[in-house]
XYZ file of C-alpha atoms in Angstrom:
279
model
C -12.715 -20.493 0.681
C -12.648 -18.277 -2.656
C -10.406 -20.881 -4.173
C -13.535 -23.146 -4.295
C -15.401 -20.667 -6.610
C -12.528 -20.074 -9.080
C -13.167 -21.106 -12.752
C -12.104 -24.763 -13.341
C -9.596 -25.821 -15.927
C -12.352 -27.201 -18.047
C -14.276 -23.891 -17.905
C -11.136 -21.721 -18.880
C -10.550 -24.134 -21.875
C -14.137 -23.523 -23.014
C -13.923 -19.749 -22.674
C -14.350 -17.799 -25.892
C -13.185 -14.019 -26.507
C -16.555 -13.015 -27.595
C -18.381 -14.331 -24.498
C -15.466 -12.786 -22.251
C -15.753 -9.501 -23.852
C -19.512 -9.503 -23.029
C -18.990 -10.166 -19.463
C -16.466 -7.510 -19.185
C -18.941 -4.878 -20.976
C -21.654 -6.047 -18.609
C -19.694 -5.070 -15.547
C -20.738 -1.501 -15.866
C -24.431 -2.507 -15.626
C -24.128 -3.402 -12.027
C -24.780 -1.087 -9.199
C -21.431 0.177 -7.784
C -19.567 2.867 -5.827
C -17.072 4.817 -7.644
C -14.532 6.993 -5.863
C -12.629 10.012 -7.341
C -9.859 12.262 -6.177
C -8.384 14.637 -8.598
C -8.662 18.213 -10.296
C -12.064 17.706 -11.980
C -15.179 19.111 -10.387
C -17.965 16.880 -9.339
C -20.135 17.469 -12.516
C -17.247 16.960 -14.692
C -16.053 13.630 -13.012
C -19.590 12.370 -13.065
C -19.803 12.876 -16.862
C -16.720 10.580 -17.274
C -17.604 8.010 -14.502
C -21.399 7.658 -15.013
C -20.874 4.687 -17.339
C -23.552 1.753 -18.034
C -26.846 1.269 -16.583
C -25.733 0.729 -13.032
C -29.025 -1.279 -12.240
C -28.117 -4.896 -11.811
C -27.727 -6.303 -8.450
C -24.234 -7.518 -7.828
C -25.248 -9.766 -4.894
C -24.020 -9.838 -1.475
C -20.405 -8.885 -0.773
C -18.000 -11.540 -0.024
C -17.592 -12.149 3.913
C -14.565 -13.701 5.182
C -15.628 -16.621 7.427
C -13.135 -18.832 9.635
C -13.672 -22.616 10.143
C -15.221 -23.286 13.523
C -13.205 -25.975 15.533
C -13.567 -27.094 19.104
C -9.758 -27.528 19.687
C -6.703 -26.491 17.815
C -6.564 -28.057 14.449
C -3.863 -28.439 11.828
C -4.647 -29.240 8.144
C -1.683 -30.908 6.603
C -0.963 -30.971 2.961
C 1.840 -33.391 1.673
C 4.066 -32.271 -0.716
C 7.685 -33.384 -1.553
C 9.661 -30.279 -0.599
C 12.538 -29.538 1.536
C 10.739 -26.826 3.771
C 7.470 -26.383 5.380
C 5.028 -23.473 4.919
C 2.897 -22.614 7.937
C -0.215 -20.470 8.090
C -2.337 -20.048 11.208
C -5.602 -18.172 11.931
C -6.859 -17.480 15.437
C -10.572 -16.369 14.813
C -11.853 -13.793 17.467
C -15.489 -13.254 16.199
C -17.067 -9.834 15.273
C -15.510 -7.241 17.359
C -16.306 -3.536 17.754
C -14.269 -0.514 16.295
C -13.284 0.487 19.604
C -10.949 -2.742 19.824
C -9.028 -1.593 16.634
C -6.374 0.425 18.883
C -5.626 -2.958 20.710
C -5.382 -5.007 17.519
C -2.945 -2.406 15.852
C -0.868 -2.330 19.058
C -0.652 -5.947 19.398
C 0.358 -6.267 15.904
C 3.360 -3.825 16.323
C 4.094 -5.315 19.634
C 4.605 -8.985 17.906
C 5.770 -8.068 14.457
C 6.453 -4.344 14.203
C 9.163 -2.080 12.900
C 10.831 -1.647 16.165
C 12.245 -5.283 15.898
C 9.827 -8.157 15.449
C 9.509 -10.290 18.668
C 8.381 -13.236 16.485
C 11.494 -12.966 14.219
C 13.726 -12.320 17.029
C 12.780 -15.331 19.133
C 12.183 -17.790 16.187
C 14.990 -16.768 13.657
C 17.649 -14.786 15.453
C 17.550 -16.639 18.790
C 16.808 -20.162 17.934
C 17.326 -20.506 14.069
C 13.978 -22.227 13.788
C 12.428 -20.481 10.655
C 13.533 -18.678 7.512
C 10.920 -16.218 8.025
C 7.892 -15.574 10.153
C 5.239 -13.012 11.267
C 1.747 -12.241 12.371
C -0.743 -9.604 12.489
C -4.514 -8.884 13.652
C -6.839 -8.738 10.698
C -9.888 -6.716 11.647
C -13.028 -7.300 9.455
C -13.269 -5.231 6.235
C -16.879 -4.548 7.328
C -18.587 -4.231 10.792
C -20.080 -7.665 10.459
C -16.999 -9.572 9.448
C -15.134 -11.514 12.075
C -11.558 -10.634 13.143
C -8.501 -12.952 13.380
C -4.820 -13.123 14.223
C -3.140 -14.408 11.025
C 0.368 -15.805 11.159
C 3.011 -17.583 9.006
C 6.383 -19.113 9.185
C 8.575 -20.970 6.714
C 11.033 -23.588 8.129
C 13.052 -26.522 7.508
C 10.746 -29.624 7.505
C 12.325 -31.264 10.361
C 12.063 -28.042 12.544
C 8.185 -27.877 11.895
C 7.235 -29.006 15.311
C 9.659 -26.902 17.363
C 8.711 -23.857 15.006
C 4.991 -24.201 15.644
C 5.297 -25.004 19.419
C 7.754 -21.707 19.818
C 5.577 -19.414 17.549
C 2.579 -20.287 19.947
C 4.508 -19.886 23.086
C 5.666 -16.242 21.895
C 2.378 -14.976 21.110
C 1.045 -16.354 24.315
C 3.457 -14.772 26.633
C 2.285 -11.972 28.994
C 3.066 -8.509 27.689
C 5.765 -6.473 28.946
C 5.667 -2.698 29.610
C 8.948 -1.993 27.778
C 8.025 -3.659 24.524
C 4.550 -2.085 24.520
C 6.033 1.388 25.174
C 8.202 0.713 22.095
C 5.335 -0.392 20.093
C 3.028 2.631 20.869
C 6.090 4.910 20.189
C 6.224 3.295 16.812
C 2.737 3.929 16.155
C 3.075 7.600 17.179
C 5.748 8.062 14.850
C 3.700 6.444 12.024
C 0.657 8.762 12.633
C 3.050 11.779 12.779
C 5.115 11.063 9.740
C 2.817 9.087 7.298
C 1.258 10.923 4.500
C -1.418 9.433 2.381
C -0.321 9.244 -1.352
C -3.062 11.082 -3.298
C -3.485 7.957 -5.482
C -4.385 5.951 -2.360
C -7.131 8.435 -1.174
C -9.904 6.532 -2.928
C -8.810 3.169 -1.480
C -8.465 4.488 1.967
C -11.745 6.101 1.980
C -13.579 3.108 0.326
C -12.090 1.064 3.420
C -13.562 3.633 5.960
C -17.041 3.473 4.208
C -16.906 -0.441 4.466
C -16.358 -0.221 8.026
C -19.066 2.340 8.588
C -16.684 5.299 9.535
C -18.095 8.663 9.101
C -14.742 10.403 9.077
C -11.134 9.715 9.179
C -10.652 7.218 12.183
C -6.974 7.761 12.483
C -7.146 10.597 15.404
C -9.166 8.371 17.365
C -7.073 5.296 16.696
C -3.771 7.482 17.601
C -5.455 8.438 20.920
C -6.677 5.063 21.689
C -3.205 3.538 21.154
C -1.665 6.054 23.396
C -4.041 5.367 26.203
C -3.274 1.545 26.229
C -1.243 0.105 29.058
C -0.407 -3.583 29.834
C -3.333 -4.052 31.925
C -5.688 -2.754 29.125
C -4.119 -4.615 26.279
C -3.505 -7.967 28.027
C -7.107 -9.253 27.891
C -7.192 -8.854 24.132
C -3.706 -10.362 23.683
C -5.096 -13.360 25.722
C -7.556 -14.175 22.817
C -4.415 -15.621 21.020
C -4.630 -18.610 23.377
C -8.128 -19.489 22.003
C -8.738 -23.236 21.110
C -10.260 -22.030 17.907
C -6.602 -21.976 16.379
C -6.680 -23.244 12.720
C -3.506 -24.096 10.941
C -2.476 -25.197 7.526
C 0.912 -26.822 6.895
C 2.392 -27.771 3.528
C 5.308 -30.077 3.807
C 6.897 -33.641 3.249
C 5.066 -36.256 5.356
C 8.409 -38.167 5.594
C 10.233 -35.129 6.998
C 7.589 -33.278 9.201
C 7.080 -35.037 12.560
C 3.199 -35.579 12.434
C 3.371 -37.416 15.840
C 4.823 -34.321 17.260
C 2.250 -32.135 15.685
C -0.523 -34.238 17.000
C 0.706 -33.344 20.611
C -0.143 -29.739 19.720
C -3.494 -30.044 17.845
C -5.467 -32.325 15.890
C -3.988 -33.123 12.516
C -6.251 -33.720 9.521
C -4.477 -34.713 6.221
C -6.123 -33.049 2.958
C -5.263 -33.583 -0.549
C -4.559 -30.621 -3.072
C -7.831 -31.413 -5.201
C -9.990 -30.868 -2.085
C -8.707 -27.228 -1.778
C -9.410 -25.661 -5.084
C -11.839 -25.850 -7.926
C -9.236 -25.632 -10.454
C -9.102 -29.235 -11.559
C -13.067 -29.656 -11.786
């Protein structure tokens, strides 16, 4: 977890302006990539951007890793609050770029603009949550694992029903009508979305990180258009994986921990175990 390598409270109290200024100036001595989009020529832009030595090794890039579990696992943090906050991850391993159309389509199917299935089933129909959602997160780089990430906020006494219903909804067989609506929503997005010029460098950096050699959106658009239920269902079935990891923050006296143990292994944790702030 990146929260384990944050500066501790003690380190922050010992920090001094002179040392911090030196750290900031030293950033330009690291090797880096710089992206520029604007009216300057290449040579003119290079004169402005080529600052510092740029020779120091910044070390390996941060790679997201998901905890490996043999069965669905819930990490529960007690906090005296009226509601419960739920976050879940279903790791899917390192997948190929060819599976990205399926990931995008499944995200739109479950939590898209055409009317979120998750919100409809958990909030509108049953009143189990204040809010909820979920999406497929491809790795930022080709060697990073993918995962389905979900969230929900609910009254503490509705936590078990909320979790159970959430897992039931994402595990349902796909339907052709909702998939068609999800595909149409993506088609409208590709036809109507313009990349803001200020976002061009960020878009290209993301493509570079994933090893793309050109704009991947035409291939993604064609890949989504070619999907049908039979092709998408095997990808959607990965959401039933026993590798489910969930974090819940709530009041132990109000959340039915015994009920949660019927759904997954429950491991209670303390706040001090989760961050480096207090060290």
